[in-house]
Short mmCIF file of C-alpha atoms and ligand atoms in Angstrom, two decimals:
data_model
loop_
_atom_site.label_atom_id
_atom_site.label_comp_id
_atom_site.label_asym_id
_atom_site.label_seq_id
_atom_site.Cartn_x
_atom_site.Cartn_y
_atom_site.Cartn_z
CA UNK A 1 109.22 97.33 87.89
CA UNK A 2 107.83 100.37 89.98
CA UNK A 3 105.08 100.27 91.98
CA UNK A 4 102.50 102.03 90.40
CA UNK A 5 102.09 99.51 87.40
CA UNK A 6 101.25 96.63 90.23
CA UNK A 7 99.26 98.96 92.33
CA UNK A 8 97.85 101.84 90.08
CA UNK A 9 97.42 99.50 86.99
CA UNK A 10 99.44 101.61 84.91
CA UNK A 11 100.92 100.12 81.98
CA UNK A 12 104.73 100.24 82.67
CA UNK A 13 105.77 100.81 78.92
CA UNK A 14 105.38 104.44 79.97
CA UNK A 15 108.35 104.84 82.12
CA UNK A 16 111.33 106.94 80.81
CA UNK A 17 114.40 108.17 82.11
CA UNK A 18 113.67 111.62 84.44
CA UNK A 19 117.12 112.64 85.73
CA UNK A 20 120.12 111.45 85.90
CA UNK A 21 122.98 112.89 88.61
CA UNK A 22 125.79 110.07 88.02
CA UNK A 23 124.91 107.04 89.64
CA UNK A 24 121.75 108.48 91.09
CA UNK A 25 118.90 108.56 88.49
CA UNK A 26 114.86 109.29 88.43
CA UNK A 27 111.88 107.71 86.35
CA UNK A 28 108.92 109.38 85.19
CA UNK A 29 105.73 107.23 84.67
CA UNK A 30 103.65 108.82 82.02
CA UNK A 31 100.48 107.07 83.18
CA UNK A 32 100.57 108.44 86.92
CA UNK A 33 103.39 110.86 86.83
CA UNK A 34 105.02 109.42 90.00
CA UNK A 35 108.32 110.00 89.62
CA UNK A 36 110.34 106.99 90.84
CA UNK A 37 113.80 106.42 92.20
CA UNK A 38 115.26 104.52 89.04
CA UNK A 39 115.70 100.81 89.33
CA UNK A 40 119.64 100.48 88.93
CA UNK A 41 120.37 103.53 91.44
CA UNK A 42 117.56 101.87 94.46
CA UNK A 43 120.48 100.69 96.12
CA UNK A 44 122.09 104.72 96.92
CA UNK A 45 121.09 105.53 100.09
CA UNK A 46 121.65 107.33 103.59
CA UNK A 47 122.33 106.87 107.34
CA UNK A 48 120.60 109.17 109.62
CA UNK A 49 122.63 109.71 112.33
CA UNK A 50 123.46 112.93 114.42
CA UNK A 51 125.88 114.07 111.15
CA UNK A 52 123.18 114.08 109.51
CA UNK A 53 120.49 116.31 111.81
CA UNK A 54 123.72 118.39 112.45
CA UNK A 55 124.62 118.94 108.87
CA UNK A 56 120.59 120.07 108.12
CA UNK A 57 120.69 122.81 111.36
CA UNK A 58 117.95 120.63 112.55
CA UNK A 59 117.42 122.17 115.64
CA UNK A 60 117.51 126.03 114.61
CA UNK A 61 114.65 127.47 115.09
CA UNK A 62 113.19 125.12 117.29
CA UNK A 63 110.10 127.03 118.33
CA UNK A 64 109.07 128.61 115.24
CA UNK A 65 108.93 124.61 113.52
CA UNK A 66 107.23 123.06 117.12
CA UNK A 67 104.36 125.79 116.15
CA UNK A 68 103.95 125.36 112.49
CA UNK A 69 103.82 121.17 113.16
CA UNK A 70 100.77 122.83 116.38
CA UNK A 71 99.11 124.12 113.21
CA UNK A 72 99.10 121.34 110.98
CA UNK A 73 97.89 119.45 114.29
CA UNK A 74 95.27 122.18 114.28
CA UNK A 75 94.39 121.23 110.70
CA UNK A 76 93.99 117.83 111.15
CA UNK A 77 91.55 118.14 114.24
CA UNK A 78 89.62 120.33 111.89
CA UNK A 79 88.46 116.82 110.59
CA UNK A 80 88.22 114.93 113.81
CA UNK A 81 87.81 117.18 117.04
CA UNK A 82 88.34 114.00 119.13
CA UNK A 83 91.81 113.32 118.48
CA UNK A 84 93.62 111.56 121.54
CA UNK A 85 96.40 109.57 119.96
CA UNK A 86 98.76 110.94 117.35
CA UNK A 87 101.53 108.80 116.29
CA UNK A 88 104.50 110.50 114.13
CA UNK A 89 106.23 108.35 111.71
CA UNK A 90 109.53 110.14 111.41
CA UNK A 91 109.38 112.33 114.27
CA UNK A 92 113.26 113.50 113.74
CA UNK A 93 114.15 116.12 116.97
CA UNK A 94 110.06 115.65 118.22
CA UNK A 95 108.72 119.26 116.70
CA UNK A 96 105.29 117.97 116.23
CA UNK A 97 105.22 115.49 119.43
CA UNK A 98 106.07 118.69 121.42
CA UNK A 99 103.24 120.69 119.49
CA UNK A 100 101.17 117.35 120.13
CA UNK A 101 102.17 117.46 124.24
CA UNK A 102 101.21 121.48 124.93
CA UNK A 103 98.17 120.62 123.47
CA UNK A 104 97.37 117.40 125.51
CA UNK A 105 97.57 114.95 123.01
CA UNK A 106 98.86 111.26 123.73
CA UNK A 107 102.06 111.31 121.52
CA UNK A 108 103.93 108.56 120.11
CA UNK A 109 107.14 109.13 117.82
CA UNK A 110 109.37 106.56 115.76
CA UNK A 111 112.06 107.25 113.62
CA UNK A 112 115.01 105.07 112.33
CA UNK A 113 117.75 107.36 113.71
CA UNK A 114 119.59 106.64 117.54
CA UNK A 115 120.14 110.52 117.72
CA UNK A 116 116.86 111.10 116.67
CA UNK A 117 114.64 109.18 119.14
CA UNK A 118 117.98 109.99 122.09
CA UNK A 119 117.06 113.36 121.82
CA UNK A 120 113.39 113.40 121.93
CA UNK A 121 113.51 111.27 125.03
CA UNK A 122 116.22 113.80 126.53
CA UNK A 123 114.16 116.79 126.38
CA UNK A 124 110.68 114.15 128.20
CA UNK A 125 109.19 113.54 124.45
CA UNK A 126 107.47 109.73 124.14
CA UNK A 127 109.71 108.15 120.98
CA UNK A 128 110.94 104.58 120.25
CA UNK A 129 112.65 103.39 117.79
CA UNK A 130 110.05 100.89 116.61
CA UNK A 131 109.17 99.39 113.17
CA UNK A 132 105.96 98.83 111.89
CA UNK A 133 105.86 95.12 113.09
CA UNK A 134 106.57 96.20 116.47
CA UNK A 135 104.04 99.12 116.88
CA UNK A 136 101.79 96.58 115.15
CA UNK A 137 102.36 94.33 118.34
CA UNK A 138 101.68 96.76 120.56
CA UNK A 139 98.32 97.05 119.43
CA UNK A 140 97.79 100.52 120.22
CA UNK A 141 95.77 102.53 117.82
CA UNK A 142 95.89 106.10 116.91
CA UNK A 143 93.24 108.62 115.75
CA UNK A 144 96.10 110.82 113.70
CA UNK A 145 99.23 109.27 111.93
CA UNK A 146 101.43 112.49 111.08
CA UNK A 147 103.91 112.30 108.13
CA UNK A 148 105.91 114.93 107.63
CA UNK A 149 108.11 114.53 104.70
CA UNK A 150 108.77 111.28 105.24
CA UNK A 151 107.04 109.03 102.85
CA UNK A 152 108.90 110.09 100.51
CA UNK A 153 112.05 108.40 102.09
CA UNK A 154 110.55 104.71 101.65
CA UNK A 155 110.98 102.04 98.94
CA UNK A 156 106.91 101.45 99.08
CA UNK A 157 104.71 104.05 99.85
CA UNK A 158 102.23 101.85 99.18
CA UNK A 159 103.38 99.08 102.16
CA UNK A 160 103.60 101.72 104.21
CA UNK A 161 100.15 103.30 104.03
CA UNK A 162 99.18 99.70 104.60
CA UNK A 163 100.73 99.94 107.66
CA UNK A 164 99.47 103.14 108.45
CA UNK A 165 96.24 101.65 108.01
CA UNK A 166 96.23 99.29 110.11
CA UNK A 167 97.56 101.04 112.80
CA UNK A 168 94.62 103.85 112.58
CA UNK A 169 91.57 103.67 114.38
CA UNK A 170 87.95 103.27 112.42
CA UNK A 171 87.83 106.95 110.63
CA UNK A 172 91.28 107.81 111.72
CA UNK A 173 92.76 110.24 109.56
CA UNK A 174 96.71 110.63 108.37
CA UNK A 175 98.18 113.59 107.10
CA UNK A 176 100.98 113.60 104.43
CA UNK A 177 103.39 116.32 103.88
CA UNK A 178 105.63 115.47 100.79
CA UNK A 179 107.87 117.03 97.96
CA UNK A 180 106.06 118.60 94.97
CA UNK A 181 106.98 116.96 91.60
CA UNK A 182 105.46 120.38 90.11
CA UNK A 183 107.59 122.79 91.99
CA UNK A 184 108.25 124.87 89.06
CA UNK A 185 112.41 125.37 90.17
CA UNK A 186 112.47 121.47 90.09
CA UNK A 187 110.97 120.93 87.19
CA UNK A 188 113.14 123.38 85.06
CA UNK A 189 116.78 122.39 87.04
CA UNK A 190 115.82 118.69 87.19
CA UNK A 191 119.00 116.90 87.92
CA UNK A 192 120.68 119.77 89.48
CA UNK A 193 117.63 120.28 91.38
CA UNK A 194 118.21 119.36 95.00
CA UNK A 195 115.52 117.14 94.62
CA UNK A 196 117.08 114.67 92.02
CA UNK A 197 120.84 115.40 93.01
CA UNK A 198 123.31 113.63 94.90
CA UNK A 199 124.59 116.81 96.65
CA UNK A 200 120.57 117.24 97.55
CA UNK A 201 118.35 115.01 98.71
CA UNK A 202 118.10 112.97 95.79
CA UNK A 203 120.09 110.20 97.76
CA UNK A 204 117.60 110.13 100.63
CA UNK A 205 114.61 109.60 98.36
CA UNK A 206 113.10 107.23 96.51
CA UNK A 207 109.14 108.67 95.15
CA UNK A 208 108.07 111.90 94.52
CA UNK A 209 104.53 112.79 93.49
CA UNK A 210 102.18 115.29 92.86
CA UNK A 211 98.24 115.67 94.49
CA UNK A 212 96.45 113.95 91.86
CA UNK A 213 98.90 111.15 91.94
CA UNK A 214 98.95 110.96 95.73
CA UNK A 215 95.37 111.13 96.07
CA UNK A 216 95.26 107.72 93.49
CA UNK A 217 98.32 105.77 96.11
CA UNK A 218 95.92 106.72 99.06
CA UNK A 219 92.47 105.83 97.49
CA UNK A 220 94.40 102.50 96.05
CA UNK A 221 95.73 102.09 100.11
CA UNK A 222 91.94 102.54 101.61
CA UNK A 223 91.84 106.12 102.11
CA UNK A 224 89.88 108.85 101.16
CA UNK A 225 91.24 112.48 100.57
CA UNK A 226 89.76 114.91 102.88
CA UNK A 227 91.67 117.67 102.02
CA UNK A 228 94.32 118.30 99.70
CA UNK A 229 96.13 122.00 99.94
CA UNK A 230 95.70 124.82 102.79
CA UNK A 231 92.39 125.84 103.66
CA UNK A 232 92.34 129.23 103.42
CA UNK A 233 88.67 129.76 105.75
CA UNK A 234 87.86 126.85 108.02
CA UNK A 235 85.51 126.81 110.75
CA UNK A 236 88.03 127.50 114.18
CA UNK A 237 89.44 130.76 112.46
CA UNK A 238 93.29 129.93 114.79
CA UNK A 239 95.59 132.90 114.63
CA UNK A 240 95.98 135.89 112.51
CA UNK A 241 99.54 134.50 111.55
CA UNK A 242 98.05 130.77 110.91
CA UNK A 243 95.45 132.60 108.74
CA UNK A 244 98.23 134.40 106.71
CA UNK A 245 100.44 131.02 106.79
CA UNK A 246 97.54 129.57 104.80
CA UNK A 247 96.79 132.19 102.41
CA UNK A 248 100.97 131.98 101.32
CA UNK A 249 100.51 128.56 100.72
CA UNK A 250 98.03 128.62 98.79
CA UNK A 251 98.94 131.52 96.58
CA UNK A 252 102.32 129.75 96.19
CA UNK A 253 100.24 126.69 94.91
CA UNK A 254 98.89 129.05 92.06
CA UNK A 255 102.08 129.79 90.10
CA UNK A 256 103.42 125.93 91.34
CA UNK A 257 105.82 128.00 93.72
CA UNK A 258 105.10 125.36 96.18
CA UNK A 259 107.68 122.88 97.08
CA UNK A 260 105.54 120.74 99.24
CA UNK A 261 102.47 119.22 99.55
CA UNK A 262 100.09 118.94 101.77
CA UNK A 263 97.09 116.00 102.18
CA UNK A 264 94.88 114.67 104.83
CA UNK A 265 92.86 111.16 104.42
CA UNK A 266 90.50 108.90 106.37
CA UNK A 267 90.68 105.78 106.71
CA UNK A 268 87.70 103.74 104.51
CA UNK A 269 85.72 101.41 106.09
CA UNK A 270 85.58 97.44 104.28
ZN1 ZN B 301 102.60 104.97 87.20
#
């Protein structure tokens, strides 16, 4: 059964078949409109190694991506001036730990791949290949847990977000960056959609949502949304070209051009 029905209460007799690319198929629950890696394909999946980081051009552009990860950095601290400790959960080639070093931040970055965390140490960025027990053991706590299109790549969302929050300090905020289950191209290729295909990243995924749904996974994980989307005005005005960044986004968001989404939470108090 998927995880909404245990964790979102929906009913579960409201799950159909979404897309199907062979072996690799998608639900769609009509109660929360997560769409779900389907039950019989959960066992498809792939190995991040350096073929992998090679095959996406990971590294291209290296500067331009280590400042758009500054400005989503910039975002968050928006929302909490004060933050000292930013752990990345999927930190890949350490774009956003580098953004999170030039401006002084503590940085800590995991990820599952050898390459991944090899290279990040190479080039003097702090990343270990930890899981969430082990960072749990450390018992460091961070005011910022960065996500950048990675929550998408686990079984649970919702386990993880528990383990988010317990790794957070009181009030500390994460921010989510995840596929768009509205992005108009998706919606009309659907299987042959990168998204839901095997030649894609169909393989590499196993949720997909949309802001109203992920605003109900984080409430249900003890979080509240702070801000869902780009902020077109906010109170530091940045950068001409951050300012414009912004203003794309959100006009993409309009005509559901946008093939990502973007959320920030805080952590709720018990
Ligand atoms: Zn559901």
């Amino acid at each position: 059964m998927h995880k909404c029905v245990e964790q979102l209460g929906c009913s579960g007799g409201n799950i159909i078949p979404y897309s199907r690319d062979k072996e690799l198929g998608f639900d769609l629950c009509n109660d929360c409109g997560i769409i779900w890696r389907s039950i019989d394909s959960i066992h498809i999946s792939k190995i991040y190694e350096q073929v992998y980081f090679d095959s996406k051009k990971y590294n291209n552009k290296r500067k331009h991506k280590v400042k758009k990860s500054g400005w989503m950095i910039d975002q968050a601290r928006i929302h909490n001036s004060g933050i000292s400790d930013i752990l990345e959960v999927g930190c890949s080639l350490g774009y956003t730990l580098e953004a999170a070093k030039n401006r002084r931040i503590n940085h800590l970055g995991i990820d599952i791949s050898d390459y991944a965390i090899d290279f990040c140490n190479d080039i003097g960025l702090n990343a270990k290949k930890y899981s969430f027990d082990e960072l749990k053991q450390t018992r460091q706590k961070y005011d910022l847990i960065f996500m950048q299109h990675v929550l998408e790549h686990f079984e649970d969302p919702f386990l993880v977000l528990k383990d988010c929050f317990d790794l957070l300090q009181e009030k500390g905020i994460v921010l989510i960056l995840v596929p768009n289950t509205k992005y108009k191209r998706a919606v009309k290729l659907n299987a042959k959609h990168r998204f839901y295909s095997l030649k894609g990243v169909g393989a590499e995924h196993y949720s997909y949502f949309n802001y109203e749904n992920l605003r109900l996974v984080l409430q249900a994980s003890g979080f509240e949304v702070i801000q869902e989307n780009y902020p077109i005005f906010t109170k530091d005005f940045h950068s001409i070209e951050f300012f414009a960044n912004r203003l794309f986004r959100r006009l993409l968001s309009v005509f559901n051009y946008d093939q990502e989404i973007l959320i920030i939470a805080r952590k709720i108090q018990y």
